[in-house]
XYZ file of C-alpha atoms in Angstrom:
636
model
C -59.094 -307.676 -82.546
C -57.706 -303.925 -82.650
C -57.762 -302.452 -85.771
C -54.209 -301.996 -86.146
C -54.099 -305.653 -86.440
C -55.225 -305.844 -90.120
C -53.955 -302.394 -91.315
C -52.185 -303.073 -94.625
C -54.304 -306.060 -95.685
C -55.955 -305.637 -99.085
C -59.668 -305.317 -99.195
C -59.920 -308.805 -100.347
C -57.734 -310.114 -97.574
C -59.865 -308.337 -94.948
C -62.877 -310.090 -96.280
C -61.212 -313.449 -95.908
C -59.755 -312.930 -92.770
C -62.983 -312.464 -91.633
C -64.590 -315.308 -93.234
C -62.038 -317.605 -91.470
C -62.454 -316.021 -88.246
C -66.142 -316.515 -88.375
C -65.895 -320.414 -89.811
C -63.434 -321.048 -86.807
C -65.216 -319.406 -83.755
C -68.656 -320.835 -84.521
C -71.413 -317.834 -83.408
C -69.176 -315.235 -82.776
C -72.134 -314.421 -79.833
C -72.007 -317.331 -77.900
C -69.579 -318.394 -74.776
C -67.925 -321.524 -74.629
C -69.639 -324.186 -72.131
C -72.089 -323.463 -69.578
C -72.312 -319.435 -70.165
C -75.348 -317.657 -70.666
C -76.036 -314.725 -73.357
C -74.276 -311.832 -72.868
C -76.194 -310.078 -70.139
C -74.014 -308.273 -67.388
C -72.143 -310.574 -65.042
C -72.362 -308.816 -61.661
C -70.003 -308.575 -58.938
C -70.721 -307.176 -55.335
C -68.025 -306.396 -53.616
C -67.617 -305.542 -49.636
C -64.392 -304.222 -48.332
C -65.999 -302.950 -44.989
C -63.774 -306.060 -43.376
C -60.608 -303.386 -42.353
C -59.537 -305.344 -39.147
C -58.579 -308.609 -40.513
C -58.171 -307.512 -44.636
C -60.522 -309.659 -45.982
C -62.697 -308.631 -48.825
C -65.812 -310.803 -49.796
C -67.097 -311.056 -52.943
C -70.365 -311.976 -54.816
C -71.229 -312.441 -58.441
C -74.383 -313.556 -60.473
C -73.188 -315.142 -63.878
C -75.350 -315.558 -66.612
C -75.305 -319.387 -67.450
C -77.227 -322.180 -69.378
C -77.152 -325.849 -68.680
C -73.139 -328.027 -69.303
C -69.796 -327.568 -67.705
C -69.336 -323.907 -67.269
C -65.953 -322.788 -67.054
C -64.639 -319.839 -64.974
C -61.407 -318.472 -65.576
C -59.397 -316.186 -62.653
C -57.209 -313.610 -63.888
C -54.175 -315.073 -64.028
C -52.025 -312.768 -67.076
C -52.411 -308.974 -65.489
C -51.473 -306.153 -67.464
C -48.794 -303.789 -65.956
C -47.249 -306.751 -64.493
C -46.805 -308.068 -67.860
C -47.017 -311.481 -65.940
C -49.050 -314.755 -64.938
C -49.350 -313.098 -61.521
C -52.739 -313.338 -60.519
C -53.273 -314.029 -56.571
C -55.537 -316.900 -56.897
C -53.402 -318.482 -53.564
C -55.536 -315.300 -51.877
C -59.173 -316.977 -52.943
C -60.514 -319.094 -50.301
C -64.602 -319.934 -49.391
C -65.599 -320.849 -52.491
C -69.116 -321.922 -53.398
C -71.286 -321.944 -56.416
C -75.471 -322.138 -56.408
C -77.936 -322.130 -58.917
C -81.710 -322.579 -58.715
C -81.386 -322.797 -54.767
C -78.962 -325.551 -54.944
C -74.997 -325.983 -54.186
C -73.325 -326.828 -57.457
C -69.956 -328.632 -58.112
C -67.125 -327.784 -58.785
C -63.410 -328.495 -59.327
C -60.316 -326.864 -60.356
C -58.184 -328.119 -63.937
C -55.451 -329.566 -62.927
C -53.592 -328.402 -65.777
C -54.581 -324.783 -65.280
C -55.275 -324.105 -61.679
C -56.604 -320.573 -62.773
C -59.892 -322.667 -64.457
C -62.670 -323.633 -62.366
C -64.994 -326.010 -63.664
C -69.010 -325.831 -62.583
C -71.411 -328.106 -64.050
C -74.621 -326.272 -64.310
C -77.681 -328.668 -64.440
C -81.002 -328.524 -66.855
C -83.178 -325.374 -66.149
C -80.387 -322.927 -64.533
C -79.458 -319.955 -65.922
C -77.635 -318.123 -63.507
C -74.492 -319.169 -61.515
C -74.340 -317.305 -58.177
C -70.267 -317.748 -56.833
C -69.113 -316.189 -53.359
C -65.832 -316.344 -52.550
C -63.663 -314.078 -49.545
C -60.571 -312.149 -50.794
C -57.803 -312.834 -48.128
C -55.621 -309.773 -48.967
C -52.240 -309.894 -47.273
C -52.400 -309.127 -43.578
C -48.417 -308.484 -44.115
C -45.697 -306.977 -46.708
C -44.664 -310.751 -46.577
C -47.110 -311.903 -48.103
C -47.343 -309.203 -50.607
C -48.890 -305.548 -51.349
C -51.245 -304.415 -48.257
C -53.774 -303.197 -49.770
C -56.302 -302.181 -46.408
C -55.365 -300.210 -43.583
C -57.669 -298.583 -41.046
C -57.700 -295.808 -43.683
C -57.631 -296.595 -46.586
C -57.797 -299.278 -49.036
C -56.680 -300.322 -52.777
C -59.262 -302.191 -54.715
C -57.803 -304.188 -57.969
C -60.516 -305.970 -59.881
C -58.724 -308.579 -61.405
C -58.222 -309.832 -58.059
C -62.098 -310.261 -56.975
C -63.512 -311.665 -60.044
C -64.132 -314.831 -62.105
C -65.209 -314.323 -65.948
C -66.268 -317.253 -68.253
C -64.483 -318.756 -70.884
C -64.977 -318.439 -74.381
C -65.344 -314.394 -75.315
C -62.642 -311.663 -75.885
C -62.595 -309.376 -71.953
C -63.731 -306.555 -74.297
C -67.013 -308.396 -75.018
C -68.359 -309.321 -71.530
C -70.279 -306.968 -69.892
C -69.838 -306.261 -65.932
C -72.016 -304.556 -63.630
C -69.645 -303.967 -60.268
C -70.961 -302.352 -56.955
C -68.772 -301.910 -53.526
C -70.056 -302.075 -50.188
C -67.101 -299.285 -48.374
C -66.608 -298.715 -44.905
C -68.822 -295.729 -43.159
C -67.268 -292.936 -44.369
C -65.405 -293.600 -46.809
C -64.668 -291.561 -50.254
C -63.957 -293.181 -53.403
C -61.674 -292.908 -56.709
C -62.001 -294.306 -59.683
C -62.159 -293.969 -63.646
C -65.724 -296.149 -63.542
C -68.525 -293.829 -63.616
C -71.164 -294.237 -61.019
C -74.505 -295.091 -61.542
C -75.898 -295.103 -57.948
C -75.761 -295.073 -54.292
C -77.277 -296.910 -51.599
C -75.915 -295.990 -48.034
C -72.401 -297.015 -48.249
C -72.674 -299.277 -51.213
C -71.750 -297.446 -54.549
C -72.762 -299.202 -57.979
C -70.881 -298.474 -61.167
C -72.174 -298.118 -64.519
C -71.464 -301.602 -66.912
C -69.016 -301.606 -68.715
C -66.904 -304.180 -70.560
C -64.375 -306.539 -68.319
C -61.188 -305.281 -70.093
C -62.532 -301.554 -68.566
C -63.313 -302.841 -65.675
C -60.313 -304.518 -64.783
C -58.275 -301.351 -66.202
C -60.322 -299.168 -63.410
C -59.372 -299.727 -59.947
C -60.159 -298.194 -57.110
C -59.106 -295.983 -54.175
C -60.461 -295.469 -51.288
C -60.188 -293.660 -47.731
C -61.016 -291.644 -44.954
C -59.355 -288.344 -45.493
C -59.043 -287.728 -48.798
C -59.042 -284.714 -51.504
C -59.762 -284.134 -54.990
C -57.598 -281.689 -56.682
C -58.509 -280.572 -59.969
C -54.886 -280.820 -62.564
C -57.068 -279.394 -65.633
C -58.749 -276.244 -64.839
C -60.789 -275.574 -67.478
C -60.120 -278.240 -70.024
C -62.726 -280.228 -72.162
C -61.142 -283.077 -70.801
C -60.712 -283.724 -66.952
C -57.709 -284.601 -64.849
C -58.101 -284.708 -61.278
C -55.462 -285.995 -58.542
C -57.560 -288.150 -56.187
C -55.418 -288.125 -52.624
C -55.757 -290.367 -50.002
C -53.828 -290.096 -46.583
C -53.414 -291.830 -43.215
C -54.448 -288.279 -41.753
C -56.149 -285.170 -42.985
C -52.850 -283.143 -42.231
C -51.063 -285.015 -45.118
C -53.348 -283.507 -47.761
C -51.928 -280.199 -46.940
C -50.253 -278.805 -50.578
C -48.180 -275.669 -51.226
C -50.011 -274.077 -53.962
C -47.667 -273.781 -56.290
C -46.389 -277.861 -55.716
C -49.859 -278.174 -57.052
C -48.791 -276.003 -60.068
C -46.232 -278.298 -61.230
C -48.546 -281.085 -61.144
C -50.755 -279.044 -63.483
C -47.865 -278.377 -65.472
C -46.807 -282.296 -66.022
C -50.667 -282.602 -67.669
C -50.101 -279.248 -69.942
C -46.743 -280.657 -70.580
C -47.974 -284.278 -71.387
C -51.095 -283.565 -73.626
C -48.192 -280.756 -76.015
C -45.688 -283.956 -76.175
C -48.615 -286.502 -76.903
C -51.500 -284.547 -78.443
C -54.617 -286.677 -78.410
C -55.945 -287.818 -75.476
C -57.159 -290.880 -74.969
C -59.656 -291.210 -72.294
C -62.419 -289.368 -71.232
C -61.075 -288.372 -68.082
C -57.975 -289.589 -66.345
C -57.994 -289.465 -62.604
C -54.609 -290.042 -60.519
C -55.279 -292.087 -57.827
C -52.684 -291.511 -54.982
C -51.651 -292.747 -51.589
C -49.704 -290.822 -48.879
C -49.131 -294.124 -46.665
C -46.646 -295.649 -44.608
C -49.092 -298.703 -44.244
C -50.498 -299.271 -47.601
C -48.089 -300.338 -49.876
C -46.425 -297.985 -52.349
C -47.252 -299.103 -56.037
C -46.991 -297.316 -59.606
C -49.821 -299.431 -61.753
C -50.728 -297.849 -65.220
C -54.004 -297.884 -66.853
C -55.860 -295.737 -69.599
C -58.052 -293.779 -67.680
C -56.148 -293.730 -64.207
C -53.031 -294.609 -62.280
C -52.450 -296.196 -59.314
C -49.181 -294.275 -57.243
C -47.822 -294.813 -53.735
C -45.651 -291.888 -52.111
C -44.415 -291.067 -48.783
C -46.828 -289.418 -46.452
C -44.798 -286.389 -46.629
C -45.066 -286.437 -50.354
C -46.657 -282.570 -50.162
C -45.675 -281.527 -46.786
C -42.209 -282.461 -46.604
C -41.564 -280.935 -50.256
C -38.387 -279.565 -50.757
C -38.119 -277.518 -54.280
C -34.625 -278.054 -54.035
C -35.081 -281.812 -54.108
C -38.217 -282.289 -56.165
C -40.488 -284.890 -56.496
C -39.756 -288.069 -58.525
C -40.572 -289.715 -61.985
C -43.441 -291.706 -61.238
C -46.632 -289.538 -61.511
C -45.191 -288.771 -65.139
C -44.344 -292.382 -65.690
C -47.377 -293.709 -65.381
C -49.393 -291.010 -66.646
C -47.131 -291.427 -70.012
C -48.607 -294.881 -69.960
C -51.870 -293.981 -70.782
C -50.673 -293.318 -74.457
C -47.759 -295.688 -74.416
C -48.737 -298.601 -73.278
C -52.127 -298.382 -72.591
C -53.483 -297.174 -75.413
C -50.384 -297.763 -77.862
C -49.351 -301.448 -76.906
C -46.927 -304.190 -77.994
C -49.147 -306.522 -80.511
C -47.522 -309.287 -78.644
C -48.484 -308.075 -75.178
C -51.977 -307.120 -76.465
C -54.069 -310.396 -75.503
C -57.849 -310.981 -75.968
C -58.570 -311.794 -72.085
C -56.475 -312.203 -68.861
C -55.737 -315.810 -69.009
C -53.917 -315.704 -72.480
C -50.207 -315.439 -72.139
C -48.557 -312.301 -72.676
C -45.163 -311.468 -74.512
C -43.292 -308.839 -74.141
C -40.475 -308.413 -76.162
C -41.080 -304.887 -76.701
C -40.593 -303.748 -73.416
C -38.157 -301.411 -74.372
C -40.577 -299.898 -75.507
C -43.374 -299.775 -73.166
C -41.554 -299.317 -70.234
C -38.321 -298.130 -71.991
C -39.679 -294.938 -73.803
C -41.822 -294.631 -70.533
C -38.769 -294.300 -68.236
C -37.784 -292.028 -70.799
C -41.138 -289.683 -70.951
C -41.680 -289.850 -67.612
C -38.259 -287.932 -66.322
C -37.885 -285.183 -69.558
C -41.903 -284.629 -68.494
C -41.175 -284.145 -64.872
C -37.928 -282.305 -65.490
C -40.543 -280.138 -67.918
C -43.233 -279.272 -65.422
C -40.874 -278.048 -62.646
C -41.426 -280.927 -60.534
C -36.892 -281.833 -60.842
C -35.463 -279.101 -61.524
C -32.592 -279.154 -64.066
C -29.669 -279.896 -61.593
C -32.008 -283.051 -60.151
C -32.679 -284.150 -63.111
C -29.242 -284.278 -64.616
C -28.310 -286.099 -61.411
C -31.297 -288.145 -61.617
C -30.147 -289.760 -65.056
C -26.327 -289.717 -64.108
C -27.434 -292.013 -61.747
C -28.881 -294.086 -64.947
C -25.975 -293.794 -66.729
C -23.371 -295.105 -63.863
C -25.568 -297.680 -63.675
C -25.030 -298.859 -66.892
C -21.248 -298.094 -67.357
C -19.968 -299.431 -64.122
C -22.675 -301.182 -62.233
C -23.766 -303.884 -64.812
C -21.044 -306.140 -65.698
C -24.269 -308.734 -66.580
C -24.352 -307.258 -69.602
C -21.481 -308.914 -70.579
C -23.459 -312.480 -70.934
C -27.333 -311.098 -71.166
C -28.390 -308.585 -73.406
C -31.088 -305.707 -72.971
C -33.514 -307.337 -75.253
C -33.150 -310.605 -72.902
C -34.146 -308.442 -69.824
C -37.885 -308.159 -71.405
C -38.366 -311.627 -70.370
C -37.417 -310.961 -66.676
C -41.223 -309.693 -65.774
C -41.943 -313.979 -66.450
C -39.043 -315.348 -65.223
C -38.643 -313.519 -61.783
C -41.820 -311.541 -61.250
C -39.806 -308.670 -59.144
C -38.511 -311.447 -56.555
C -35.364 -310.022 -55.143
C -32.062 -310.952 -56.930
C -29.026 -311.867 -54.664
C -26.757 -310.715 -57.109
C -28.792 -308.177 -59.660
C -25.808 -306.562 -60.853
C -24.845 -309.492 -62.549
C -27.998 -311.703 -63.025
C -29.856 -308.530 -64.419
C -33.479 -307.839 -63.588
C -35.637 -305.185 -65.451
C -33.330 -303.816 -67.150
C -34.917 -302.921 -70.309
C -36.573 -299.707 -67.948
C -33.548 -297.688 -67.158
C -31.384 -299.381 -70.022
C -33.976 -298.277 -72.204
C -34.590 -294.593 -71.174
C -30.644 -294.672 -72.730
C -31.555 -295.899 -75.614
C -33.946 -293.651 -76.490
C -32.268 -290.899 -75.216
C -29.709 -291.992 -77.549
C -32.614 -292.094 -80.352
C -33.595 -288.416 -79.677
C -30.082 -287.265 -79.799
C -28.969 -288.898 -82.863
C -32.444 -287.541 -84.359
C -30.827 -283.906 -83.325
C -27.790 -284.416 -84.819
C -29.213 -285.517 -88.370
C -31.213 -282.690 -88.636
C -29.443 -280.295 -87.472
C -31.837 -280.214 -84.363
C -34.757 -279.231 -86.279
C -36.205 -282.606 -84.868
C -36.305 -284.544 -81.955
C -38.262 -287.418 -80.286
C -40.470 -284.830 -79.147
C -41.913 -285.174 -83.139
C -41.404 -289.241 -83.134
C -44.051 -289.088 -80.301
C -46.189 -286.601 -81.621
C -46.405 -289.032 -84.389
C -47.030 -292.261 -82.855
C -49.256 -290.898 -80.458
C -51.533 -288.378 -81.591
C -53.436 -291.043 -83.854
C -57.300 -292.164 -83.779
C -58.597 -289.031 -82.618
C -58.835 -289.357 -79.275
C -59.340 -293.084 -78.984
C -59.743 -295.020 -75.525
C -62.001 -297.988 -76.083
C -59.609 -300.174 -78.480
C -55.939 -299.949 -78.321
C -53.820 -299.460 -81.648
C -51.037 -302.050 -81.577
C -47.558 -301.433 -82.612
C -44.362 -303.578 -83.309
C -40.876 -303.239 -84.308
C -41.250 -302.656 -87.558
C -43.987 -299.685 -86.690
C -41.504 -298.361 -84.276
C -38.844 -298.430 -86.846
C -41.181 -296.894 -89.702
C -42.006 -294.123 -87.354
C -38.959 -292.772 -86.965
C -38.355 -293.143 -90.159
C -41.022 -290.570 -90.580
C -39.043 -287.998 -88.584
C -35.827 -288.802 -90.730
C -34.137 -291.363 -92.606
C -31.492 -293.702 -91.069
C -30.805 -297.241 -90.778
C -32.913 -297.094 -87.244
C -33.415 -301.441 -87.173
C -29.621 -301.761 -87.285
C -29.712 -299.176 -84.641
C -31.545 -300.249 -82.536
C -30.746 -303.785 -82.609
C -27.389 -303.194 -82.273
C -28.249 -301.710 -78.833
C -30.417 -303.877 -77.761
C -28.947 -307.022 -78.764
C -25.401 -305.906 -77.107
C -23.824 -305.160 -79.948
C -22.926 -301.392 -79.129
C -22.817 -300.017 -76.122
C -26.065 -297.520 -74.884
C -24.619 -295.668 -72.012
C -22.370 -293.561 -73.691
C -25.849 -291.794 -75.391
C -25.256 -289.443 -72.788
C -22.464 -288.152 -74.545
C -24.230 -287.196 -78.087
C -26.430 -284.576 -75.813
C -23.071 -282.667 -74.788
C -23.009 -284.328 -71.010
C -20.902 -287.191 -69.544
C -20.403 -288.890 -66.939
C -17.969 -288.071 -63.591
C -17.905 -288.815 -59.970
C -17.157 -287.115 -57.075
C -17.580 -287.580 -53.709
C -20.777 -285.413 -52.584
C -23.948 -287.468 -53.512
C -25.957 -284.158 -54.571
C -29.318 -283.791 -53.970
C -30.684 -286.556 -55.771
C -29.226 -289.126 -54.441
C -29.194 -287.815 -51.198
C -33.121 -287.698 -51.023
C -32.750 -291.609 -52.059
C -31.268 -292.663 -49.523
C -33.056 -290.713 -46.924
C -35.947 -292.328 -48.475
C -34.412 -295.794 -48.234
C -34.387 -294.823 -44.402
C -30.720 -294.136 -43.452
C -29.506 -297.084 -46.487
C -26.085 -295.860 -48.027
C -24.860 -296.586 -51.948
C -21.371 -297.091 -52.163
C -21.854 -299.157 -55.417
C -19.321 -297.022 -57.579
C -16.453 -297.089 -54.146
C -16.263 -300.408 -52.667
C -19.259 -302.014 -54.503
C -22.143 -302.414 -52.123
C -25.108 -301.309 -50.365
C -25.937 -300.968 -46.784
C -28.973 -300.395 -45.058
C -29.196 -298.203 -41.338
C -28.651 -301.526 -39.738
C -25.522 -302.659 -41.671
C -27.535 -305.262 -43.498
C -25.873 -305.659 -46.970
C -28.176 -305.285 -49.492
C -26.432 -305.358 -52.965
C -22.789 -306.513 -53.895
C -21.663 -304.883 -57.241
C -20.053 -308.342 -59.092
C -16.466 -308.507 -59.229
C -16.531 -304.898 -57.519
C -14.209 -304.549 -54.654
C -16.395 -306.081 -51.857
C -16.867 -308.826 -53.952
C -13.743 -309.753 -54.320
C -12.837 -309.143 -50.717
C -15.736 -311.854 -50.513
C -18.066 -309.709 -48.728
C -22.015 -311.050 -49.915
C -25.282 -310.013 -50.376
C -27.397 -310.633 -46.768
C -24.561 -310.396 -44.595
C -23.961 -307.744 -41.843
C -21.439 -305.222 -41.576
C -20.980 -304.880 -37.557
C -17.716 -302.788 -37.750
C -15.385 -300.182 -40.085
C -11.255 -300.617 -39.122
C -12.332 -301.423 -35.564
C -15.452 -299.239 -35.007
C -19.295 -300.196 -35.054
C -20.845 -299.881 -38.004
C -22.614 -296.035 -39.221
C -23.040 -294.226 -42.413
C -20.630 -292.129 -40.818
C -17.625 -294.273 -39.896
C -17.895 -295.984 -43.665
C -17.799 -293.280 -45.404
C -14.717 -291.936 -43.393
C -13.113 -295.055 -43.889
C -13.564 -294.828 -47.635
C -12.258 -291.379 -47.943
C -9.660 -291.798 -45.938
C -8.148 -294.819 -47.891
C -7.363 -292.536 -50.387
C -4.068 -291.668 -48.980
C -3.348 -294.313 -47.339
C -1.938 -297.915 -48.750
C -4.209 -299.839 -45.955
C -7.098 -302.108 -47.049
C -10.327 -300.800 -45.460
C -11.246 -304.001 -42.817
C -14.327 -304.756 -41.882
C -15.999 -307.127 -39.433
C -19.255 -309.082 -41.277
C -21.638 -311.130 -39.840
C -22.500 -314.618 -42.095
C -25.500 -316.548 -40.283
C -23.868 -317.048 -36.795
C -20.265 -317.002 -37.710
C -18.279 -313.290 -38.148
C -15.304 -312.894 -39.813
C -12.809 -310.069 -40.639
C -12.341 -309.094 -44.533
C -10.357 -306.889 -46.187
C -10.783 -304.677 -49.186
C -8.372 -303.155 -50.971
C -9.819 -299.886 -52.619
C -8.683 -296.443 -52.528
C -10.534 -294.702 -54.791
C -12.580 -292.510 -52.126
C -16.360 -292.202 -51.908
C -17.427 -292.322 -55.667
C -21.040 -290.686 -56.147
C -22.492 -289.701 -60.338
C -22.418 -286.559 -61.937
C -23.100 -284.794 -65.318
C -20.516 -282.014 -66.542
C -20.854 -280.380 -69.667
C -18.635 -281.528 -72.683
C -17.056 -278.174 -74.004
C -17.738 -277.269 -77.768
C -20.439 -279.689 -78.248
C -24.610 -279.104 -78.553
C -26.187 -279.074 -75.459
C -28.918 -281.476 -76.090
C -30.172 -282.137 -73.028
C -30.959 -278.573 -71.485
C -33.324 -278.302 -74.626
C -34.850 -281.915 -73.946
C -35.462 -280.764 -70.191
C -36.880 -277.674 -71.248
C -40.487 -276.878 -70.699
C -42.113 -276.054 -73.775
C -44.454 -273.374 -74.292
């Protein structure tokens, strides 16, 4: 139980709290079932398997004679999610004293596997293979030739019975021949290819994955410091590790930046680990001590300083206070197979979103052109590109992680998704303005998370649990307002959270030149085109519709979501030939007509729009505050 649990009990209360605890639990020492004492559970793990992505896995658990009962990780933090890939475990067998032991799975909770452990055993050897996904299909490939991405949630079983912080793991990794590793776990030995870790608790264990490849760097991000940060790169080849040294100066800027916003620190190091692949997939996985980030391969030799680099190094560093450290009491759970909640995403990822673009904005990395185009994307988004907010509020969005799990929407724009990420980063850049303006911009949410933050010293082993009412106490501590009503109002879709723009002295306007920003997206997105504020929809290179904005113009010309566009008035399908069609249907009174593709039929539609190409922008508001060139502004 974190501490911040019982803060604001009496003395007495404590005491009884306690008392109950221990009368309910029994010995507070002892696993339910078949588990042993507490000595380390260990796991051997070989990912020297490249060729056909399988990982195999061995563990030794500590067990006495009963029905022992093994739980997979089925709740995974980050995902905020049951999303554990237990359809990826195959081969397995249990032994003990020499002998092949039973087993079968609860039907009622397919993540539980039952062994019963006879008279005289007291250790449970399991072996089991890891079938990671030999295809994006099938979900995040996570071994190439080159590299690999090792999540231990996903090659483990734990028993029942004991809090994740309270079972001890000893974890070792058989890599490929030359092979360098990454990780927060501190290592304990070597033998030939096959590193062992230091024990540590399951909750740290699980929160430490690992990178690994063949060309890889370490760059150090805190020269100097008592506490280390290092960037831990991994590439498909050597050439991609190649940095401009002052790219690698901004990077050390977004840590300086960071620890002045936050204050304490709360690990004991904090490594980045981050792949330059166009075979592993891309991820952006928080945890205390480290991060897991995908980028381009020509994240540091294609930079452009004109263009920047985006949001998520500073996203999920953020996380390491918020979210990590700081959590949602109702996300905080005792072990991975106890469901989450998380209705304080908002929050979590919310303040997050926030954080992680003023900090890159901050440490050079966007400069203050990108980064006002950066959130005027944001803010379009939520004026003109979310009519679902007119049936599902903000606050409902925090349950989308459960009900969807990141499956692709047909029609987001209207069903909603996530939203609480981007929709929050507005409401708390709504918070930080309105904090401005009552104090005459003495304050700012720069103080809000000094003070929520930079608590216990220094903390990493427990996290310090928060909930609305903390949130809402806290910045009461920066200044007085009515901040529940506030924010409630917000989230709950009483009062609308896009116009926060506004109180910083910036709104919203199109034009028809994407900028830089956006420009760099959809380069990224590999020739894709966003014409979601014109006609309404996206397109990839190949035509391939990929969005519909509801009710937008497409829509109601009943173009929808997974056709093809094959033609523009009469000629084939380009960026180029849409986006003259667009503009030029500004002066005239003709519908632009294209030819789509539905399954095997095609059909002609017509939409009637002449508005011209339609991309975001921020323009000063004359005679008010500028707000947000101080919030992008690096501090000293």
């Amino acid at each position: 139980m974190p501490v911040s649990r019982i803060r604001g009990l009496s003395a007495v209360s404590v005491v009884i709290v306690l008392l109950v605890g221990l009368l309910a639990c029994g010995s507070p020492d002892r696993p339910e079932g078949g588990a042993g004492e507490q000595q380390p559970i260990s796991v051997a793990v070989d990912v020297t398997n490249l060729p056909q992505r399988i990982i195999g896995v061995k563990q030794s658990i500590p067990a006495r004679a009963g029905e022992l009962t093994l739980l997979y990780p089925q709740w995974l933090p980050g995902n905020h999610s049951p999303s554990g890939p237990i359809d990826k475990i195959a081969g397995i067998t249990f032994t003990g004293g020499g002998k092949k032991l039973e087993w079968k799975r609860d039907p009622l909770n397919v993540y539980a596997l039952k062994v019963t452990v006879p008279d005289g055993v007291d250790t449970v050897d399991a072996a089991f293979s890891y079938l990671t996904p030999t295809d994006s299909s099938q979900g995040r490939v996570v071994m190439t030739p080159n590299m690999l991405n090792l999540q231990w949630n996903a090659v483990l079983l734990y028993p029942k019975g004991k809090p994740a912080s309270e079972i001890p793991f000893t974890a070792s990794v058989t890599y490929p021949p030359g092979f360098e590793a990454g990780t927060a776990l501190d290592v304990a030995g070597r033998r030939g290819d096959t590193v062992d870790y230091r024990t540590v608790p399951l909750d740290v264990l699980v929160d430490s994955p690992v990178y690994a490849g063949r060309f890889h760097k370490q760059i150090d991000l805190a020269p100097g410091a008592d506490v280390p940060v290092r960037l831990q790169v991994f590439a498909d080849a050597p050439e991609q590790l190649d940095a401009k040294p002052e790219h690698i100066e901004q990077h050390r800027a977004l840590v300086q930046q960071a620890v002045k916003l936050y204050g304490s620190q709360h690990y004991d190091h904090y490594d980045f680990l981050l792949s330059l692949s166009d075979q592993l997939s891309s991820n952006g996985l928080e945890h205390q001590r480290s991060s897991e980030n995908g980028q381009p391969t020509d994240y540091f030799t294609g930079w452009n300083p004109e263009v920047g680099s985006d949001d998520l190094l500073g996203h999920e560093y953020t996380h390491s206070w918020n979210g990590k450290f700081r959590r949602p009491a109702d996300l905080w759970t005792p072990d991975f197979n106890t469901p989450m909640q998380d209705s304080l995403m908002w929050v979590y990822e919310g303040q997050t979103q926030y954080w992680g673009n003023v900090l890159t904005g901050r440490a050079g990395l966007r400069s203050p052109e990108v980064s006002r185009d950066a959130l005027a994307s944001v803010v379009a988004t939520y004026t003109d590109g979310r009519p679902g907010l007119s049936w599902r509020s903000l606050q409902d969005t925090t349950n989308d992680p459960i009900i969807a799990q990141r499956r692709t929407k047909p029609y987001r724009s209207w069903q909603l998704s996530e939203d609480y990420y981007q929709g929050g980063q507005l409401v708390w850049l709504g918070v930080d303005a309105r904090i401005r303006e009552l104090t005459g911009n003495t304050k700012s949410l720069d103080d809000f998370a000094r003070g929520f933050f930079d608590v216990d010293g220094g903390t990493w082993q427990k996290q310090n649990t928060y909930d609305f009412d903390a949130v809402v106490a806290a910045l009461n501590g920066v200044v007085a307002d009515d901040w529940a009503t506030y924010l409630r109002d917000r989230l709950d879709g009483r009062e609308s959270f896009a116009s926060s723009v506004e109180k910083t002295g910036w709104k919203l306007v199109y034009d028809n030149n994407p900028g830089a920003f956006l420009a760099a997206q959809m380069k990224a997105a590999e020739g894709a085109a966003n014409y979601t504020y014109s006609i309404g929809l996206n397109v990839s290179a190949t035509g391939k519709v990929t969005d519909v904005r509801w009710d937008g113009p497409a829509f109601r010309a009943k173009v929808g979501t997974g056709m093809t566009v094959l033609s523009v008035n009469d000629a084939a399908y380009s960026q180029a030939t849409m986006q003259t069609a667009i503009e030029a249907a500004k002066t005239s009174p003709t519908p632009i007509r294209l030819q789509v593709k539905d399954f095997d039929q095609t059909r002609t539609v017509e939409i009637d729009y002449h508005g011209g190409l339609r991309y975001p922008h921020l323009q000063r508001i004359d005679g008010t505050p500028d707000y947000l060139s101080q919030i992008l502004a690096s501090r000293p």
